[in-house]
Short mmCIF file of C-alpha atoms in Angstrom, two decimals:
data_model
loop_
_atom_site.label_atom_id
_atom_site.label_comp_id
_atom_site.label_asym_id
_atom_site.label_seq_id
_atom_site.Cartn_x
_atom_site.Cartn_y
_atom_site.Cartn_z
CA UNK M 152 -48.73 -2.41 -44.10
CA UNK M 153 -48.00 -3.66 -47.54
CA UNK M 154 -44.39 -4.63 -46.56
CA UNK M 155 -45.63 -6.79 -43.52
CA UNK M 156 -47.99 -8.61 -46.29
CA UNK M 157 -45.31 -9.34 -47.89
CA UNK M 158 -43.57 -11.65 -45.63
CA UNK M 159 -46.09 -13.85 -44.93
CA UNK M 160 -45.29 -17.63 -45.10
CA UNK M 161 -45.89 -19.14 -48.38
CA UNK M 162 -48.98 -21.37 -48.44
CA UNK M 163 -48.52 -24.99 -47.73
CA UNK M 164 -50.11 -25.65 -51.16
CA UNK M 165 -47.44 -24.11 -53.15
CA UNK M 166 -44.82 -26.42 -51.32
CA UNK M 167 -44.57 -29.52 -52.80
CA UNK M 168 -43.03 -32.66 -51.22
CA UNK M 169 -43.21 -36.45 -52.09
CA UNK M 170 -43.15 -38.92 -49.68
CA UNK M 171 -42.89 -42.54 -49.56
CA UNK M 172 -45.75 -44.70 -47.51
CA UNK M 173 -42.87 -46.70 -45.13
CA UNK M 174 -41.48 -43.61 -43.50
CA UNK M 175 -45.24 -43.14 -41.89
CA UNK M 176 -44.74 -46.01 -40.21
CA UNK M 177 -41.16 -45.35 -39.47
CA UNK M 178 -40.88 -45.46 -35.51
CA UNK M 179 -37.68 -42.37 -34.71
CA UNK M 180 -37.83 -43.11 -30.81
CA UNK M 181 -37.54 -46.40 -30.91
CA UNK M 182 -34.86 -47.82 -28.87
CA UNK M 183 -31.15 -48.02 -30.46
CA UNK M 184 -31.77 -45.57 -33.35
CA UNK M 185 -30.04 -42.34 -33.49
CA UNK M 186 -31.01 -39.31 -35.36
CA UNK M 187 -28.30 -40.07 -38.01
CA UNK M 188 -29.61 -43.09 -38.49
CA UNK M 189 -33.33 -42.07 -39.01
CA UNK M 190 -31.68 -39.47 -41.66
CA UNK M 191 -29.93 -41.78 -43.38
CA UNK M 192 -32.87 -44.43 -43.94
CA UNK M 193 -35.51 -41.31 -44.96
CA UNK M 194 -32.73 -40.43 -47.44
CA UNK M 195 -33.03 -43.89 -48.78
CA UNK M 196 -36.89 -43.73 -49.13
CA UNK M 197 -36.76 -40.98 -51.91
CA UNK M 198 -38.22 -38.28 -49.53
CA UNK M 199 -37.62 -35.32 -51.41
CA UNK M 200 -38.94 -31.37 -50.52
CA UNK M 201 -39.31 -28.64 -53.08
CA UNK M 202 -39.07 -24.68 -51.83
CA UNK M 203 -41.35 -23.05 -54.21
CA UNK M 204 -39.91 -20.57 -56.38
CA UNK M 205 -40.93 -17.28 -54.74
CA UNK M 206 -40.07 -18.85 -50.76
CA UNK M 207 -36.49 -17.22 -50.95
CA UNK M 208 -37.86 -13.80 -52.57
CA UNK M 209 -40.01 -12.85 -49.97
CA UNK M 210 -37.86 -10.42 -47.89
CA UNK M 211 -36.00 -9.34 -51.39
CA UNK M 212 -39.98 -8.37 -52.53
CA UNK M 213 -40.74 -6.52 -49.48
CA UNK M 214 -38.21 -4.41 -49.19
CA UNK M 215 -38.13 -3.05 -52.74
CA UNK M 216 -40.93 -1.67 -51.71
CA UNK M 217 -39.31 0.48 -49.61
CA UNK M 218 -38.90 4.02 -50.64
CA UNK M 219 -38.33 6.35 -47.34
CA UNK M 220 -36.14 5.41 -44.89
CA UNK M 221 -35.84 6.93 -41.22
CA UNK M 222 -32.75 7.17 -39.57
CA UNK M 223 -33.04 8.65 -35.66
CA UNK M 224 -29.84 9.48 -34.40
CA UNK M 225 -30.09 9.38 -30.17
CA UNK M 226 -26.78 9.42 -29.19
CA UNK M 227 -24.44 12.65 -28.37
CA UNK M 228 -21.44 11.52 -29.83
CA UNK M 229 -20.61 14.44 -32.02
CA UNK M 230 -18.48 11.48 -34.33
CA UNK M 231 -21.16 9.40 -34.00
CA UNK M 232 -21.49 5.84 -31.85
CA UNK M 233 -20.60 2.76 -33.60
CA UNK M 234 -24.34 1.69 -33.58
CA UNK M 235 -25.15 5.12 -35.53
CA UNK M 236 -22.77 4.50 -37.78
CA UNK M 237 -23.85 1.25 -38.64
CA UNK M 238 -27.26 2.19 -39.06
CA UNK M 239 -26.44 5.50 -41.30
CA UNK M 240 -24.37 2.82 -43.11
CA UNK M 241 -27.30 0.14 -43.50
CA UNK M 242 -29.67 2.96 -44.07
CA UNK M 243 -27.70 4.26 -47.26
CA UNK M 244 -27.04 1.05 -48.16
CA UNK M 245 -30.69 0.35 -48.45
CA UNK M 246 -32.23 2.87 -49.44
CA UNK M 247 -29.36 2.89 -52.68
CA UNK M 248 -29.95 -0.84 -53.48
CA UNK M 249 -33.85 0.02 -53.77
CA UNK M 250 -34.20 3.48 -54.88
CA UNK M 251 -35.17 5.04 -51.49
CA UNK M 252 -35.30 8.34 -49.89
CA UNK M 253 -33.17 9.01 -46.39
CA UNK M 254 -34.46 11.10 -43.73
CA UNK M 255 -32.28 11.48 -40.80
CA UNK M 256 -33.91 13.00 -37.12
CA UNK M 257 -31.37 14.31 -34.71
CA UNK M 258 -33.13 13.62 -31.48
CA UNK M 259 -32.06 15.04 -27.90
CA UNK M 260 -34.39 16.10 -24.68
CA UNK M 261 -31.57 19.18 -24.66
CA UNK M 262 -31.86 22.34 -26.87
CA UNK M 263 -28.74 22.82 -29.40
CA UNK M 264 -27.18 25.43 -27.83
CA UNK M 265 -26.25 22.85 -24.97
CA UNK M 266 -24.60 20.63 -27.28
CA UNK M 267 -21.52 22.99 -28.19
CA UNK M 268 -20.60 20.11 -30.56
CA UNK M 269 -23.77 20.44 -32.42
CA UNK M 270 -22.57 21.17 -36.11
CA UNK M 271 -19.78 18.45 -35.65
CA UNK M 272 -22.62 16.10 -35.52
CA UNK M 273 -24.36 17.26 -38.54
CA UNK M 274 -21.03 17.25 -40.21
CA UNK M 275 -20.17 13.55 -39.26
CA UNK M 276 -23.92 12.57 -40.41
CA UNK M 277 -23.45 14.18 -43.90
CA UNK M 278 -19.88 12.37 -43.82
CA UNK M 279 -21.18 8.80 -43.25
CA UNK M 280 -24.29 9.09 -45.42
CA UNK M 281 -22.19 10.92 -48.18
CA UNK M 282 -19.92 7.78 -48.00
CA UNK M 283 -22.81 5.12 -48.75
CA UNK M 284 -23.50 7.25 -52.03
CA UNK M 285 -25.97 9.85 -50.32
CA UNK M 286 -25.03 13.87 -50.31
CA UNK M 287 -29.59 14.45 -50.64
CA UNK M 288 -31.66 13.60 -47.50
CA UNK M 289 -33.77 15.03 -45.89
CA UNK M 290 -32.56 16.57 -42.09
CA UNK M 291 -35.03 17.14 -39.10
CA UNK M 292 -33.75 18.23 -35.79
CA UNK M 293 -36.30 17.67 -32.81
CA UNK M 294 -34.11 18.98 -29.59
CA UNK M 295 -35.04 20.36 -26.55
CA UNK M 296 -39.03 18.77 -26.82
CA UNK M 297 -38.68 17.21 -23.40
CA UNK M 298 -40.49 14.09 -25.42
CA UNK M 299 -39.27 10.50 -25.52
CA UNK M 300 -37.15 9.39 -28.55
CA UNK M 301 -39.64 6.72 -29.08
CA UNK M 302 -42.76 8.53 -29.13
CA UNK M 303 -40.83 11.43 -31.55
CA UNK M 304 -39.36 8.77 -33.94
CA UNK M 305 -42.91 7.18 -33.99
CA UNK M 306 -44.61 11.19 -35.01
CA UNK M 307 -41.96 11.64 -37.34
CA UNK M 308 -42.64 7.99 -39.31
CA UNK M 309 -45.99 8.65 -39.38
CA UNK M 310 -46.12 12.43 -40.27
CA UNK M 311 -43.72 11.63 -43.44
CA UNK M 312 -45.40 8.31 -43.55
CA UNK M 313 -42.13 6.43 -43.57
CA UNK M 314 -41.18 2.63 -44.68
CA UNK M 315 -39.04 1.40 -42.64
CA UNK M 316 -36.94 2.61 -39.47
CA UNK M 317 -33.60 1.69 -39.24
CA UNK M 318 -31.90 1.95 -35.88
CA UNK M 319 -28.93 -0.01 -33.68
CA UNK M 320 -29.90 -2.02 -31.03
CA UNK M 321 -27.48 0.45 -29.36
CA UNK M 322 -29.78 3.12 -28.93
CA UNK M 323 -32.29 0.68 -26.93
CA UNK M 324 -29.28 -0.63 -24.80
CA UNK M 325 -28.24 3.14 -23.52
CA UNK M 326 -31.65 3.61 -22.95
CA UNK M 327 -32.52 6.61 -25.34
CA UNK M 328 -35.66 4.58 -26.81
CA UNK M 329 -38.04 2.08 -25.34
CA UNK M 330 -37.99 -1.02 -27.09
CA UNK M 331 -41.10 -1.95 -25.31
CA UNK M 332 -42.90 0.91 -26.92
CA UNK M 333 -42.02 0.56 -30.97
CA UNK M 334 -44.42 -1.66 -32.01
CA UNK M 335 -46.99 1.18 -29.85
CA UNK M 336 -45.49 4.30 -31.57
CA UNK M 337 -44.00 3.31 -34.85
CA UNK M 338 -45.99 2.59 -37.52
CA UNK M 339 -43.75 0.99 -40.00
CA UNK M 340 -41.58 -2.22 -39.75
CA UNK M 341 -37.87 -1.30 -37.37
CA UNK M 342 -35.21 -2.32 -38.69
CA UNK M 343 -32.95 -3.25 -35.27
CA UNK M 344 -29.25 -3.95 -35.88
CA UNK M 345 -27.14 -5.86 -33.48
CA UNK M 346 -24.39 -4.27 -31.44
#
């Protein structure tokens, strides 16, 4: 829960803005004046806002406190689906910017010897994290549970209590997890990633 902490709003205190006494007064919706023009007179009053100093931090401060990282992989695409791919390459690519630890979970209702293409996943998994700068991570296959992906991904973040969850927006689209039931089953913050 510390990384949700961390992105609360700033408070309004630390915020600082100066404004001049006319612009309370200063009617926008009267008749005749456009937005432009309400801009341009405000700009003309001096009003002037400050961000405070730590307002553009806040996401950079929360996630260097990340230091495991789950990525599920869903799909059956032996090379991998684009959304995969994207995640594996987000996932190495944060969890190298902050000093993080990867662990992948191959995750299919069917046992392994169904999937004759098996190992050529695994392969193309080591291959895309290998190319973000990571050969170490840690590897957990859960096939053949009969289980949703949702409610395994959720065990699995909690059991190694994980982060943050990365995973493609893909992987909710096809249907392999519920995106109804993440904020039920995951613990940590999900990292989704448009298509």
């Amino acid at each position: 829960m510390a990384f949700a902490s961390s992105l609360l709003p700033a408070p309004v205190s630390r915020v600082r803005a100066s404004t001049a006494p006319e612009l309370a007064a200063f009617p926008l919706a009267r008749k005749g004046v456009s937005l432009a023009a309400a801009r341009r007179r405000g700009s003309r009053h001096g009003v002037r806002a400050e961000v405070n100093e730590s307002g553009s931090t806040l996401a950079v401060d929360a996630l260097s406190q990340v230091k495991h990282v789950l990525l599920p992989v869903t799909d059956r695409n032996p090379y991998l689906s684009d959304g995969t791919r994207q995640a594996a390459a987000t996932t190495a690519s944060l969890a190298k910017k902050y000093g993080a630890d990867i662990t992948v979970v191959v995750i299919d209702d069917k046992p392994k010897e169904s999937f004759p293409e098996h190992h050529t996943q695994m392969s193309s998994i080591r291959w895309h994290l290998s190319e973000g700068g990571f050969t170490e991570f840690g590897l957990m296959e859960r096939l053949g549970e009969g289980r949703k992906p949702t409610a395994i991904i959720g065990e699995v973040a909690d059991e190694l209590e994980l982060d943050l969850v990365v995973l493609s927006m893909e992987a909710i689209h096809s249907k392999h997890v519920d995106g109804n039931l993440l904020a039920e089953f995951i613990p940590c913050p999900v990292l989704l990633l448009p298509l």
